[in-house]
mmCIF file of C-alpha atoms (C1' of nucleotides) in Angstrom:
data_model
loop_
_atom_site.group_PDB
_atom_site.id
_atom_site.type_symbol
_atom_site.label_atom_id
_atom_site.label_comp_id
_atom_site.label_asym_id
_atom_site.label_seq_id
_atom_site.Cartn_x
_atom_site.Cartn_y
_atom_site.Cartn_z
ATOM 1 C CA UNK A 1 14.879 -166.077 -71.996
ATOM 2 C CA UNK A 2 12.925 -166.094 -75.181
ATOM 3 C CA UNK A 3 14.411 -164.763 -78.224
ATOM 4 C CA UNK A 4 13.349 -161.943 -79.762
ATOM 5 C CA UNK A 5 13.329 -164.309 -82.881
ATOM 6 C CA UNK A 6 10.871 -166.729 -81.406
ATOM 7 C CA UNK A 7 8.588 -164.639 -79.997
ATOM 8 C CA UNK A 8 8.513 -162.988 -83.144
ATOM 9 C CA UNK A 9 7.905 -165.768 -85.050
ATOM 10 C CA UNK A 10 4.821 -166.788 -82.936
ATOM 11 C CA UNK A 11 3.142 -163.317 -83.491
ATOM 12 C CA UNK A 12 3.811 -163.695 -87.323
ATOM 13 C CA UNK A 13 2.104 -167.342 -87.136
ATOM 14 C CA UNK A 14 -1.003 -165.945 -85.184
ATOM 15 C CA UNK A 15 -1.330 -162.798 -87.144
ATOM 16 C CA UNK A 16 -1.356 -165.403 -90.363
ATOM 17 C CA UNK A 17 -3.474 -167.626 -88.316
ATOM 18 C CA UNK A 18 -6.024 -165.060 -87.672
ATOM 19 C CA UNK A 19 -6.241 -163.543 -90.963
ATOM 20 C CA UNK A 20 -7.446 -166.632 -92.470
ATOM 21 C CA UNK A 21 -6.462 -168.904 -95.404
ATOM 22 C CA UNK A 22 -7.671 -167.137 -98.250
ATOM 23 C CA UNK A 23 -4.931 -164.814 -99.450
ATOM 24 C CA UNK A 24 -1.233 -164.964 -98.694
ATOM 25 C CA UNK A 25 0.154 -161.988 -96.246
ATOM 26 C CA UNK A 26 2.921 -159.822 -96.120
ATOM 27 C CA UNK A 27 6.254 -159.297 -94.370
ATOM 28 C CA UNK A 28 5.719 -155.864 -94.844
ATOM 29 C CA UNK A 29 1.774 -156.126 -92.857
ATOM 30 C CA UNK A 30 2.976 -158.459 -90.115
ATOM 31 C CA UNK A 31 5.785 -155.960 -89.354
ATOM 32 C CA UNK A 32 3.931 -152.744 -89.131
ATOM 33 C CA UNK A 33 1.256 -154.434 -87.425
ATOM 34 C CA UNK A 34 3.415 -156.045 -85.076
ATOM 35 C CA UNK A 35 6.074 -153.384 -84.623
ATOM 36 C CA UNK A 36 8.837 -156.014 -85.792
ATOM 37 C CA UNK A 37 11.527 -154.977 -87.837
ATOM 38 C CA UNK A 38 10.861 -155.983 -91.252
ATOM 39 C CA UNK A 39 14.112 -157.359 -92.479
ATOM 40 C CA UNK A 40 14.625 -159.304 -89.538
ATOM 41 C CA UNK A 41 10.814 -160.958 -89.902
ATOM 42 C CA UNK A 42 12.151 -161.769 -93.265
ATOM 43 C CA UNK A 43 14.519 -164.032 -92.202
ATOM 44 C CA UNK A 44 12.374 -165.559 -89.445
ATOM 45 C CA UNK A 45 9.573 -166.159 -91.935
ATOM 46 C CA UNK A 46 11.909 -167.256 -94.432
ATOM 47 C CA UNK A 47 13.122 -170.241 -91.667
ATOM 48 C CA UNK A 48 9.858 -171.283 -90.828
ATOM 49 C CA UNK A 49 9.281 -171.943 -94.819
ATOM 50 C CA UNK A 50 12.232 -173.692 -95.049
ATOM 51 C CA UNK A 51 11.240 -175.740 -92.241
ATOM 52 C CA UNK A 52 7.749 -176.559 -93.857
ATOM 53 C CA UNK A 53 5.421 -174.656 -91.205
ATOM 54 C CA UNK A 54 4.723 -171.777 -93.520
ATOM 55 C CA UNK A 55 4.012 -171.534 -97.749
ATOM 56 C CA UNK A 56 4.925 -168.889 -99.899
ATOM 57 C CA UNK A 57 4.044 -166.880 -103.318
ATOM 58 C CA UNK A 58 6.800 -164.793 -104.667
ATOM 59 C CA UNK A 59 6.036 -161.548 -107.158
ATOM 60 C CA UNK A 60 3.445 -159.015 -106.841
ATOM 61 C CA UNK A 61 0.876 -159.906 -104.260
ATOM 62 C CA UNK A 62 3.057 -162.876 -103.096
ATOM 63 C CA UNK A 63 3.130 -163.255 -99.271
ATOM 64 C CA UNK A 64 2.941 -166.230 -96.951
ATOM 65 C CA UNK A 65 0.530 -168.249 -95.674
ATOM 66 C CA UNK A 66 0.385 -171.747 -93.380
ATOM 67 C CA UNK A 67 0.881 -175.445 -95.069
ATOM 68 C CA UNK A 68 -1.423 -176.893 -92.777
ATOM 69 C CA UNK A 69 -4.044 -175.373 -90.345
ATOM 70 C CA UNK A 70 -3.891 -174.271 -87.478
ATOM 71 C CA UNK A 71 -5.006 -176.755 -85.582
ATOM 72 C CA UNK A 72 -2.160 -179.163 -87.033
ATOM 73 C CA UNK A 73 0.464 -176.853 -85.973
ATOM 74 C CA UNK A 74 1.992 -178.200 -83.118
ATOM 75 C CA UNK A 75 3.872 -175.898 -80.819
ATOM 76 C CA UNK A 76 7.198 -178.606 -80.506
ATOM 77 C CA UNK A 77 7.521 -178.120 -84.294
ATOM 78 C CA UNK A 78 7.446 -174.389 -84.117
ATOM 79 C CA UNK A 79 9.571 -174.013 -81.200
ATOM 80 C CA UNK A 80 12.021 -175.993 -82.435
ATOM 81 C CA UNK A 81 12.408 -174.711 -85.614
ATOM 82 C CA UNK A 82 13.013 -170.649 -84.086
ATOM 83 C CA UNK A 83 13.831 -171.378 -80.761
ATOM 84 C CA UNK A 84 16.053 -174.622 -81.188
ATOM 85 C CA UNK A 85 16.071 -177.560 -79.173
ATOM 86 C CA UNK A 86 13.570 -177.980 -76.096
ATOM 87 C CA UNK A 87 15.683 -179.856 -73.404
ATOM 88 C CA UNK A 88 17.481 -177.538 -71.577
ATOM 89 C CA UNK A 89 21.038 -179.476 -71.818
ATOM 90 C CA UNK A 90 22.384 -181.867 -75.058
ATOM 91 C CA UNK A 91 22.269 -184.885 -72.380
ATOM 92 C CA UNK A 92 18.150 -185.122 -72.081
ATOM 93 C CA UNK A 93 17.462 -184.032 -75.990
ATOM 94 C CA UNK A 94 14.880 -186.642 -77.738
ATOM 95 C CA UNK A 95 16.087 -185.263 -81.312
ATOM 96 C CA UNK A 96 19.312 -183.698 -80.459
ATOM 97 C CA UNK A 97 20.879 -185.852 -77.732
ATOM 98 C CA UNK A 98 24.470 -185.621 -77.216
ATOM 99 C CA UNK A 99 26.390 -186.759 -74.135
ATOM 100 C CA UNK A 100 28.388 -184.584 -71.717
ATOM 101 C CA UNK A 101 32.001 -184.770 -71.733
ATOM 102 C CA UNK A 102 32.221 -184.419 -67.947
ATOM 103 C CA UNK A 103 29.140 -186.809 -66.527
ATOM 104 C CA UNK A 104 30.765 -190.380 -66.652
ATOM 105 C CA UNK A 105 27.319 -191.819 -65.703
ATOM 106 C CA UNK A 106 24.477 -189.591 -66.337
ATOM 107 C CA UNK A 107 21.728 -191.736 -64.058
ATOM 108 C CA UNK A 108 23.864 -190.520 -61.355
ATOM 109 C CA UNK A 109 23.944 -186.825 -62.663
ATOM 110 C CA UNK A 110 21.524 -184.976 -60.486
ATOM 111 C CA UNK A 111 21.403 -181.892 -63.610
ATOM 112 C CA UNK A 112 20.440 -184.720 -66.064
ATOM 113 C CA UNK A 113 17.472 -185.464 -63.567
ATOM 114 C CA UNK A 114 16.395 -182.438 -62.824
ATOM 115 C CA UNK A 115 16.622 -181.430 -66.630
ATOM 116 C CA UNK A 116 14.423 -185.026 -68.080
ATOM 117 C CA UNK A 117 11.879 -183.403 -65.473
ATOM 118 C CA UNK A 118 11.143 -179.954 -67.309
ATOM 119 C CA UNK A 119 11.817 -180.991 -70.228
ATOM 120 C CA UNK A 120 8.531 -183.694 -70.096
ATOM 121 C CA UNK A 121 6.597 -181.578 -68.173
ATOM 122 C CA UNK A 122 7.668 -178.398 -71.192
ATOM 123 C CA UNK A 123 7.129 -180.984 -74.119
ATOM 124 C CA UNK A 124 3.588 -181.799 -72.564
ATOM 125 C CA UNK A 125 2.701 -178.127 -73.117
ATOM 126 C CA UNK A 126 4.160 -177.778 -76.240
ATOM 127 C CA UNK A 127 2.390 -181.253 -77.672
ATOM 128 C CA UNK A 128 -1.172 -179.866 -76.439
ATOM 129 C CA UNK A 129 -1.119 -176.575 -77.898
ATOM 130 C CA UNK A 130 -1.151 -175.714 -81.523
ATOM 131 C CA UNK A 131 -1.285 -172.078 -83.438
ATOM 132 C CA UNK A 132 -5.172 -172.754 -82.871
ATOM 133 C CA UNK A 133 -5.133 -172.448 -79.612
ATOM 134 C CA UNK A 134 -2.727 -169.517 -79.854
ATOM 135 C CA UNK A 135 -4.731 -167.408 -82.361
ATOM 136 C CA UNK A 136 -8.612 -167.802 -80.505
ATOM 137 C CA UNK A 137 -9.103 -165.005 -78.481
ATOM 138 C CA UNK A 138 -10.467 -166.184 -75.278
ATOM 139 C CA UNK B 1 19.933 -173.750 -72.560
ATOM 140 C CA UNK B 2 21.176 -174.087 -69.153
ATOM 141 C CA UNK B 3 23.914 -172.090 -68.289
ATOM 142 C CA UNK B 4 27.164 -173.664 -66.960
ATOM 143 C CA UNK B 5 26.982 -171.441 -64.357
ATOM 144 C CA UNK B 6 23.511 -173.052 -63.418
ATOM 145 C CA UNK B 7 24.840 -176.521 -64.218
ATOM 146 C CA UNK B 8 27.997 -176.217 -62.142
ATOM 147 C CA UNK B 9 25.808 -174.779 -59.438
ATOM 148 C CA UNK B 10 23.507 -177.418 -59.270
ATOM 149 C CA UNK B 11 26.361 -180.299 -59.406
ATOM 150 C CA UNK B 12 28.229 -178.564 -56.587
ATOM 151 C CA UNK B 13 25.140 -177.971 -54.723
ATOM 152 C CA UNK B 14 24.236 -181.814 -54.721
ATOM 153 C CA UNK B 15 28.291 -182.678 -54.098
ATOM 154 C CA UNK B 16 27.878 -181.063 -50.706
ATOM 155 C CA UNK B 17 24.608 -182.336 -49.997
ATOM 156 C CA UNK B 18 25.490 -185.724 -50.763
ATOM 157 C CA UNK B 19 28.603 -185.192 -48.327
ATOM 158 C CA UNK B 20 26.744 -184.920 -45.343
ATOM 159 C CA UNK B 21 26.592 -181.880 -43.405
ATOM 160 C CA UNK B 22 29.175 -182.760 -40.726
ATOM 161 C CA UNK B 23 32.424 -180.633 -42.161
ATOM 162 C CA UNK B 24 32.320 -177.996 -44.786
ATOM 163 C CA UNK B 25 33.650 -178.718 -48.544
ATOM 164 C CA UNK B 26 36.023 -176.823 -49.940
ATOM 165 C CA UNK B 27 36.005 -175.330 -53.555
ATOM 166 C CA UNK B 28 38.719 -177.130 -54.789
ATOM 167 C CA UNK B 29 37.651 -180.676 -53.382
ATOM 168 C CA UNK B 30 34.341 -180.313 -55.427
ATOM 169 C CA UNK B 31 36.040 -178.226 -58.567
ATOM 170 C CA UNK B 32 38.504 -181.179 -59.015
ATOM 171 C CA UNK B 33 35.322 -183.924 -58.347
ATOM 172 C CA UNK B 34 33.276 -182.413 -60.851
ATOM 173 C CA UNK B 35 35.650 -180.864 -63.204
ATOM 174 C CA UNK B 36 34.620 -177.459 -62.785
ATOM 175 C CA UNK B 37 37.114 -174.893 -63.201
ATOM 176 C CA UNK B 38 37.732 -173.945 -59.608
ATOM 177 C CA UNK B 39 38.006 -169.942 -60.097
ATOM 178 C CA UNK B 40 34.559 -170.166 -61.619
ATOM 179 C CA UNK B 41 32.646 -172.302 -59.087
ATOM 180 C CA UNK B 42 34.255 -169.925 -56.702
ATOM 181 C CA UNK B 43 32.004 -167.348 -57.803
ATOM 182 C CA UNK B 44 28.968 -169.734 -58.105
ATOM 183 C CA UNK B 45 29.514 -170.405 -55.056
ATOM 184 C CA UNK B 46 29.867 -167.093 -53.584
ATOM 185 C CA UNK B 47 26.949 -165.653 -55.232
ATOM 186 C CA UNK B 48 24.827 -169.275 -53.640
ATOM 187 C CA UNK B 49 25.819 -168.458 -49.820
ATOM 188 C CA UNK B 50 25.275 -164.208 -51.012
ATOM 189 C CA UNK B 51 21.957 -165.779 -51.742
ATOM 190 C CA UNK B 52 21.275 -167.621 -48.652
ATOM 191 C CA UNK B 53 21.298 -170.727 -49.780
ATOM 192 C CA UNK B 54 24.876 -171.858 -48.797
ATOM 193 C CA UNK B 55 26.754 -170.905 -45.919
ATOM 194 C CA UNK B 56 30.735 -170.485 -45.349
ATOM 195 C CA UNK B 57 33.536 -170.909 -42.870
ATOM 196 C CA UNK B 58 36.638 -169.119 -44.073
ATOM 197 C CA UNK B 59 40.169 -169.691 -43.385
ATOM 198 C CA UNK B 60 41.888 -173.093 -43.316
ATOM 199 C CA UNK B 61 40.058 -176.006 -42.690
ATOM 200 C CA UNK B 62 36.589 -173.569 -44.296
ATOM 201 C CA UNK B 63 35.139 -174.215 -46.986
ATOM 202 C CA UNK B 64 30.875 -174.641 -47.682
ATOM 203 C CA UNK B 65 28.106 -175.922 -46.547
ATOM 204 C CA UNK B 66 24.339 -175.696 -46.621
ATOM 205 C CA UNK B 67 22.380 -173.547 -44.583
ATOM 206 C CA UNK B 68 18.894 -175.434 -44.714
ATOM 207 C CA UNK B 69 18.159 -179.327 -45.003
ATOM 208 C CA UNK B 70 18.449 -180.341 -48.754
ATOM 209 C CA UNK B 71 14.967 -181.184 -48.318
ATOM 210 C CA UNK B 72 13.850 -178.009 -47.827
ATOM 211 C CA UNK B 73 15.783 -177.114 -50.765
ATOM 212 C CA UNK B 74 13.706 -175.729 -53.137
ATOM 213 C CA UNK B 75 14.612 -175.538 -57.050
ATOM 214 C CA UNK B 76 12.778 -172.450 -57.772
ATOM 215 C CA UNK B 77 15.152 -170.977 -55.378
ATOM 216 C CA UNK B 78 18.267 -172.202 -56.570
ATOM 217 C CA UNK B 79 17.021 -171.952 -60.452
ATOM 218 C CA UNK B 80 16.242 -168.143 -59.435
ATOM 219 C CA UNK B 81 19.493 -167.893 -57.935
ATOM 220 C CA UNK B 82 21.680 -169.054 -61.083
ATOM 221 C CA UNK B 83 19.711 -169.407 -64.016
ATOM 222 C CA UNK B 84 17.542 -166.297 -63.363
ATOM 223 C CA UNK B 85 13.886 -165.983 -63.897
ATOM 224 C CA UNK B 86 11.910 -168.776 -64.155
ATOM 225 C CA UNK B 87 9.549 -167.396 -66.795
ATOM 226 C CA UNK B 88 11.067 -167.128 -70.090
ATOM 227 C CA UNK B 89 9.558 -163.528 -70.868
ATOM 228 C CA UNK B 90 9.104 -161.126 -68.472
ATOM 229 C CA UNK B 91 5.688 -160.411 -68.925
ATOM 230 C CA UNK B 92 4.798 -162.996 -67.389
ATOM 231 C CA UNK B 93 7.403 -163.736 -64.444
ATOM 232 C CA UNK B 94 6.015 -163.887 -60.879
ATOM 233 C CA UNK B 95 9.161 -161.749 -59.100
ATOM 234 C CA UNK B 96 10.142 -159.946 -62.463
ATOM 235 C CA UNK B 97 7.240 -158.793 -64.033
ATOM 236 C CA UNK B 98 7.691 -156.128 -66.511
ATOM 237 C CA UNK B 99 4.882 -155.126 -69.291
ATOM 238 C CA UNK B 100 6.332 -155.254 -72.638
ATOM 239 C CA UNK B 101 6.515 -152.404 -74.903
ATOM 240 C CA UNK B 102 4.826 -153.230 -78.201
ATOM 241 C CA UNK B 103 1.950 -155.785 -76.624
ATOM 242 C CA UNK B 104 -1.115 -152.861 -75.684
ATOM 243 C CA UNK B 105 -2.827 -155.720 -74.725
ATOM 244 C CA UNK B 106 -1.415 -158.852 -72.881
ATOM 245 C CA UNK B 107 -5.049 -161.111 -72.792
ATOM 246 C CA UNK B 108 -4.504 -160.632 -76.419
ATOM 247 C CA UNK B 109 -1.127 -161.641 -76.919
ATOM 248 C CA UNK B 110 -0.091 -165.096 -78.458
ATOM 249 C CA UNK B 111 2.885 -165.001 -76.665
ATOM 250 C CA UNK B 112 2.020 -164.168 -73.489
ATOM 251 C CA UNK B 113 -0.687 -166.864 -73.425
ATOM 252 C CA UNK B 114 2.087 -169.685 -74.304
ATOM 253 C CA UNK B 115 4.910 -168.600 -71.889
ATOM 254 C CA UNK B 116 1.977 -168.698 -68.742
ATOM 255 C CA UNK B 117 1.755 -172.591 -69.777
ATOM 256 C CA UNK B 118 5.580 -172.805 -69.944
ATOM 257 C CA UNK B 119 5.707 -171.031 -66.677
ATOM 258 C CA UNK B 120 3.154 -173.028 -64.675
ATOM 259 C CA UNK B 121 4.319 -176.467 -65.631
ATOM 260 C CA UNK B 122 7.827 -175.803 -65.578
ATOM 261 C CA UNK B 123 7.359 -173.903 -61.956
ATOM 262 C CA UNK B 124 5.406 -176.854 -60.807
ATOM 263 C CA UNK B 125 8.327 -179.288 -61.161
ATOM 264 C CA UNK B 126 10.875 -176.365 -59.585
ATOM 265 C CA UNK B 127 8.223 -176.207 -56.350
ATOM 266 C CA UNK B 128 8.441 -179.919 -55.778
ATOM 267 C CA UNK B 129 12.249 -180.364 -56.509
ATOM 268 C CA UNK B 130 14.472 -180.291 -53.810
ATOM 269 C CA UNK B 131 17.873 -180.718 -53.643
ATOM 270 C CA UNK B 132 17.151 -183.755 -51.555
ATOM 271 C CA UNK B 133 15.733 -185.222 -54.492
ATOM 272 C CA UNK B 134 18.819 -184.466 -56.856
ATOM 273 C CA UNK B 135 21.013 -185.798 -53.942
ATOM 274 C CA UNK B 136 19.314 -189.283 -53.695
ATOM 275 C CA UNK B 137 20.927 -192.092 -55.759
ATOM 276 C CA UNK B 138 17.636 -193.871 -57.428
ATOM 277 C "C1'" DG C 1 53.464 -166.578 -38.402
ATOM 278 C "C1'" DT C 2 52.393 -169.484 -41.980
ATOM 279 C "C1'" DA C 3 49.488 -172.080 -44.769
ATOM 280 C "C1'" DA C 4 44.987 -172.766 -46.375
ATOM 281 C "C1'" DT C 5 40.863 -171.082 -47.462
ATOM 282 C "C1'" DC C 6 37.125 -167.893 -48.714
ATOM 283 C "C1'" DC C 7 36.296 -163.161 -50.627
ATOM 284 C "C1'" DC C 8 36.335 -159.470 -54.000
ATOM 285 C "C1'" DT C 9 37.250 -156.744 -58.203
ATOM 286 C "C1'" DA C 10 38.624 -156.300 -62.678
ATOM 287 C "C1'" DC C 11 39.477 -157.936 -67.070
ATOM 288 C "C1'" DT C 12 38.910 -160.665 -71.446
ATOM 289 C "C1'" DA C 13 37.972 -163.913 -75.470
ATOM 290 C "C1'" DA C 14 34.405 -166.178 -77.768
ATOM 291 C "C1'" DA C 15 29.782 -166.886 -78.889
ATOM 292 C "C1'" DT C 16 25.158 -165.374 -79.542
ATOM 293 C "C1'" DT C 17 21.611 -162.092 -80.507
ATOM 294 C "C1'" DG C 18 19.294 -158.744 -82.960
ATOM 295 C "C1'" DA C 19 19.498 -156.655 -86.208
ATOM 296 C "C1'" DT C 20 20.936 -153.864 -91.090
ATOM 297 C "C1'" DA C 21 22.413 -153.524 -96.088
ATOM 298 C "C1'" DG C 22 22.174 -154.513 -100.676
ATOM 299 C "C1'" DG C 23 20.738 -156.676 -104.131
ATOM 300 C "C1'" DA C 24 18.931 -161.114 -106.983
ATOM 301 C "C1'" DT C 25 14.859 -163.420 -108.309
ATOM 302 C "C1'" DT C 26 10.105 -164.001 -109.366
ATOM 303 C "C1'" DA C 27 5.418 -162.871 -110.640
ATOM 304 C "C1'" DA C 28 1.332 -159.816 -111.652
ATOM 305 C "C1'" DT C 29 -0.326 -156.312 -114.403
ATOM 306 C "C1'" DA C 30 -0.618 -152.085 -117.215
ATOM 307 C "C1'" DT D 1 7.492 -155.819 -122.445
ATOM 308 C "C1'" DA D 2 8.472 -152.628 -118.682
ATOM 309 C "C1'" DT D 3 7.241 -151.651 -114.096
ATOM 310 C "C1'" DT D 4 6.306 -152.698 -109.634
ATOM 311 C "C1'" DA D 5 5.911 -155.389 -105.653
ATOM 312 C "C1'" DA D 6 6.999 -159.088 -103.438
ATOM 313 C "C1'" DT D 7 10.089 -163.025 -101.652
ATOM 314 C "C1'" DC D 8 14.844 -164.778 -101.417
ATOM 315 C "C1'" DC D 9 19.733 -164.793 -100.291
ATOM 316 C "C1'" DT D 10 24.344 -163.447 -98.479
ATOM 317 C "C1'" DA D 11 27.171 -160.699 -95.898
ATOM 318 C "C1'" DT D 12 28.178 -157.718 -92.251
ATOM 319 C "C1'" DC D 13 27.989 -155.634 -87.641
ATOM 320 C "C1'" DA D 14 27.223 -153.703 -82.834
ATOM 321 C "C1'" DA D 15 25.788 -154.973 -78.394
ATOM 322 C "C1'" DT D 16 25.224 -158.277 -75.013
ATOM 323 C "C1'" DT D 17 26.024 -162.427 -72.603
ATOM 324 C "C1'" DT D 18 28.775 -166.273 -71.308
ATOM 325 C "C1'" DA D 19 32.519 -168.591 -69.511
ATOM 326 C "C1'" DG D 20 36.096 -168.008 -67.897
ATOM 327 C "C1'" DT D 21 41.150 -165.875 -65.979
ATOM 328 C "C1'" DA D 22 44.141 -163.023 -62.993
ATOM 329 C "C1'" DG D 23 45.613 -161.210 -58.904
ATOM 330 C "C1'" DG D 24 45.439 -160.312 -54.661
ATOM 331 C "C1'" DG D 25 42.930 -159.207 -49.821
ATOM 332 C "C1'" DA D 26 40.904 -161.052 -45.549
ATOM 333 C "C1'" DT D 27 40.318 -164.598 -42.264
ATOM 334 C "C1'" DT D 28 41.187 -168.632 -39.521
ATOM 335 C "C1'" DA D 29 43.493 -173.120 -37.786
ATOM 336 C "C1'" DC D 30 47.448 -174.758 -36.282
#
DNA sequence: GTAATCCCTACTAAATTGATAGGATTAATA
DNA sequence: TATTAATCCTATCAATTTAGTAGGGATTAC
């Protein structure tokens, strides 16, 4: 399942994606607009700063806004960053790879076969999309 | 992530396909194999032959075995079985649907558009997966 | 009838998720 | 400079899910 997190996090990035570049946005907008609670978008925005995809401006009409555009946000960036790793098990992770303690050889481990499977065919989604695509409304 | 109910599914599942359908395998020859605690594969296991997948002899001398040809197998079956849906929000799951409550409109959603991509390309490696393939040493 | 095996229900500890609370910090502007 | 409106940060918490454990009942081979 998708967390709550992530899936807020990708409306937040649209809605900021859609309203344009010009003036940073609001937690307080996204939520309302979004139905999200507010405090919790705070924290999700405040990780996807930290992680570089989104800019902020603190004070009176502060807000957020994206470091690059659209089109440069790749979806394996964002998805890591709120949703964690994209393999499906340690053993077949390209940044976070760690080996099982159980699988003594893992070309013989019929999990660690299946799972190098989805995980290319879920990266190759992930690389071809970006908040671009996301945000046009086709 | 994969759940270790999934992954101890899927390793037991190829353990008896590997062994040849001749004689059923019992829980503990394939909990001790795969070091799986055995009072949780026995409910894997159960809930796989509840399922239709696996079939059972009880008593002594019992044990598992499968109830198709581990090439006609299919993943999405077995992933439905232990890991769930396939689609990672239900708004767009094939055998789960369920609308969500904020989105009024899903063509519009961000969201909604992403997970159909995740979906597809992760359901198209599940629908040409069998467990013949996981059971094949190559 | 005894041993081996699956079957079933109930319980539980630990981790994760989805928040909420309260305030510190920063910046615009009157 | 005081006020207001924002982000930023830390801590806490309830509910759910996960990964098991415990104990015994039912069935079958020998």
């Amino acid at each position: 399942m998708l967390s709550k997190k992530t899936k807020y996090g990708l409306k937040a990035l649209t809605f900021i994606a859609r309203n344009g570049d010009d003036v940073p946005v609001q937690v307080g907008v996204i939520a309302k607009s979004e139905q999200i609670p507010q405090k919790f978008l705070e924290s999700i925005l405040l990780t996807l700063r930290k992680s570089g995809v989104l800019a902020s401006k603190k004070g009176k009409h502060g807000g957020y806004y994206l470091r690059s555009e659209p089109s440069e946000i790749k979806m394996t960036d964002v998805m890591r960053v709120l949703e964690g790793p994209i393999a499906m098990v340690p053993c077949v992770s390209l940044n976070y790879y760690e080996k099982c303690d159980d699988c003594p050889d893992e070309t013989l481990c019929s999990v660690h076969k299946l799972m190098i499977e989805v995980r290319d065919s879920t990266l190759n989604v992930f690389r071809n999309t970006t908040l671009a695509d996301l945000s046009s409304v086709d």
